[in-house]
Amino acid sequence: MLVLLPPSEGKAASGRGASLKPESLSLPGLAPARAAVLDELVELCQADEEKAREVLGLSVGLRGEVGKNTELRTAGTRPAGELYTGVLYDALDLASLETDARRRAAKSLLVFSGLWGAVRIGDRIPPYRCSMGVKLPGLGALGAHWRAPMETVLPEAAGNGLVLDLRSSAYAAAWKPAGEVASRTASVRVLHSQLVGGVEKRSVVSHFNKATKGRLVRDLLVAGARPKGPAQLVEVLRDLGYVVEAEAPARTGRPWSLDVVVTDIH
């Protein structure tokens, strides 16, 4: 099983340990595309703080994030699983997993990134700021920049197993499973169900959407679940206590759509 995760804006304030070694990162087929983004991002942030802040979509109060980007090659690093600290990662709580579950996480979790393309949770990277929605002056929109290398690298990473896609739309733009890989891909949405005037209303609530996805991944890792495809994933999630509504694709070569319906949001 390969689980595709978004990164988080929230990150550890600093790295701890050796500086970045690009050659050590997983998915070496992405190396040239990574180098191109890294080179332009560092150059942009070193040359003009205000322009960099505008390109990166940062408020004045976040101008310090530009400074972090100037030191990407020399700053201390952390495993990606420790670096990301947002809602999904808080709920996933990798640090508290027992040994077997952590091993499963290291093999199956893949975090998408505007800067790195995609990394495994054990890959050591420095704190940075560069979302997939950024459009760099030279390279252009990062979502488009990553598509060609991803089309080659990601199907190989997926192997013959289930692909569980939990990415947000911005990061999903960097790689869309196609053909045979798509047929064993399940895209998950979390819906909050509540009664309003006696009528059920459903909505996507960002914070709880992320938290539920984090708990869902954690539960799969702890259970040691190995669903072979989307239909089996639905069964596993229901056995774990989730309310799941599944929609098989109308045509072959398309991903499955799964709605996880929650009434208690926390």
CSV table of N, CA and C in Angstrom, one decimal, residues 12 31 49 57 91 125 130 132 134 137 141 176 179 197 200 202 210 216 219 235:
chain,number,residue,atom,x,y,z
A,12,ALA,N,8.5,21.9,12.1
A,12,ALA,CA,9.4,22.1,13.2
A,12,ALA,C,10.2,23.4,12.9
A,31,ALA,N,15.4,13.6,-8.7
A,31,ALA,CA,16.5,14.5,-8.4
A,31,ALA,C,16.7,15.7,-9.3
A,49,GLU,N,14.2,39.8,-0.9
A,49,GLU,CA,13.2,39.3,0.1
A,49,GLU,C,11.8,39.6,-0.2
A,57,GLY,N,3.7,33.9,-1.5
A,57,GLY,CA,2.4,34.2,-0.9
A,57,GLY,C,2.4,34.3,0.6
A,91,ALA,N,-2.4,14.2,14.4
A,91,ALA,CA,-3.4,13.0,14.6
A,91,ALA,C,-2.7,11.7,14.2
A,125,ILE,N,15.1,16.4,5.6
A,125,ILE,CA,15.0,17.6,4.9
A,125,ILE,C,15.0,18.8,5.9
A,130,CYS,N,7.5,26.5,0.7
A,130,CYS,CA,7.3,26.5,-0.8
A,130,CYS,C,6.2,25.5,-1.1
A,132,MET,N,2.9,23.8,-3.2
A,132,MET,CA,2.7,23.3,-4.6
A,132,MET,C,2.0,24.4,-5.4
A,134,VAL,N,2.8,27.5,-5.6
A,134,VAL,CA,3.7,28.6,-6.0
A,134,VAL,C,4.1,28.5,-7.5
A,137,PRO,N,9.4,32.4,-10.9
A,137,PRO,CA,9.6,33.2,-12.1
A,137,PRO,C,10.2,32.4,-13.2
A,141,ALA,N,4.6,27.3,-12.7
A,141,ALA,CA,3.8,26.7,-11.7
A,141,ALA,C,4.4,25.3,-11.3
A,176,LYS,N,-1.5,12.6,-11.3
A,176,LYS,CA,-2.8,12.0,-11.3
A,176,LYS,C,-2.7,10.6,-11.8
A,179,GLY,N,-4.5,4.9,-15.9
A,179,GLY,CA,-4.5,3.6,-16.4
A,179,GLY,C,-4.7,2.5,-15.3
A,197,GLY,N,-32.4,21.3,11.4
A,197,GLY,CA,-33.9,21.3,11.2
A,197,GLY,C,-34.4,20.0,10.8
A,200,GLU,N,-30.5,16.1,7.2
A,200,GLU,CA,-29.0,15.9,7.3
A,200,GLU,C,-28.3,16.8,6.3
A,202,ARG,N,-24.3,17.8,5.0
A,202,ARG,CA,-22.9,17.3,5.0
A,202,ARG,C,-22.0,18.4,4.5
A,210,LYS,N,-8.5,17.0,7.9
A,210,LYS,CA,-7.1,16.6,8.1
A,210,LYS,C,-6.9,15.7,9.3
A,216,LEU,N,-7.1,8.0,10.4
A,216,LEU,CA,-7.4,6.9,9.5
A,216,LEU,C,-6.1,6.1,9.2
A,219,ASP,N,-4.7,4.3,12.1
A,219,ASP,CA,-5.4,3.0,12.4
A,219,ASP,C,-5.0,1.9,11.4
A,235,GLU,N,-13.8,-2.4,3.1
A,235,GLU,CA,-14.1,-3.4,4.1
A,235,GLU,C,-13.2,-3.2,5.3
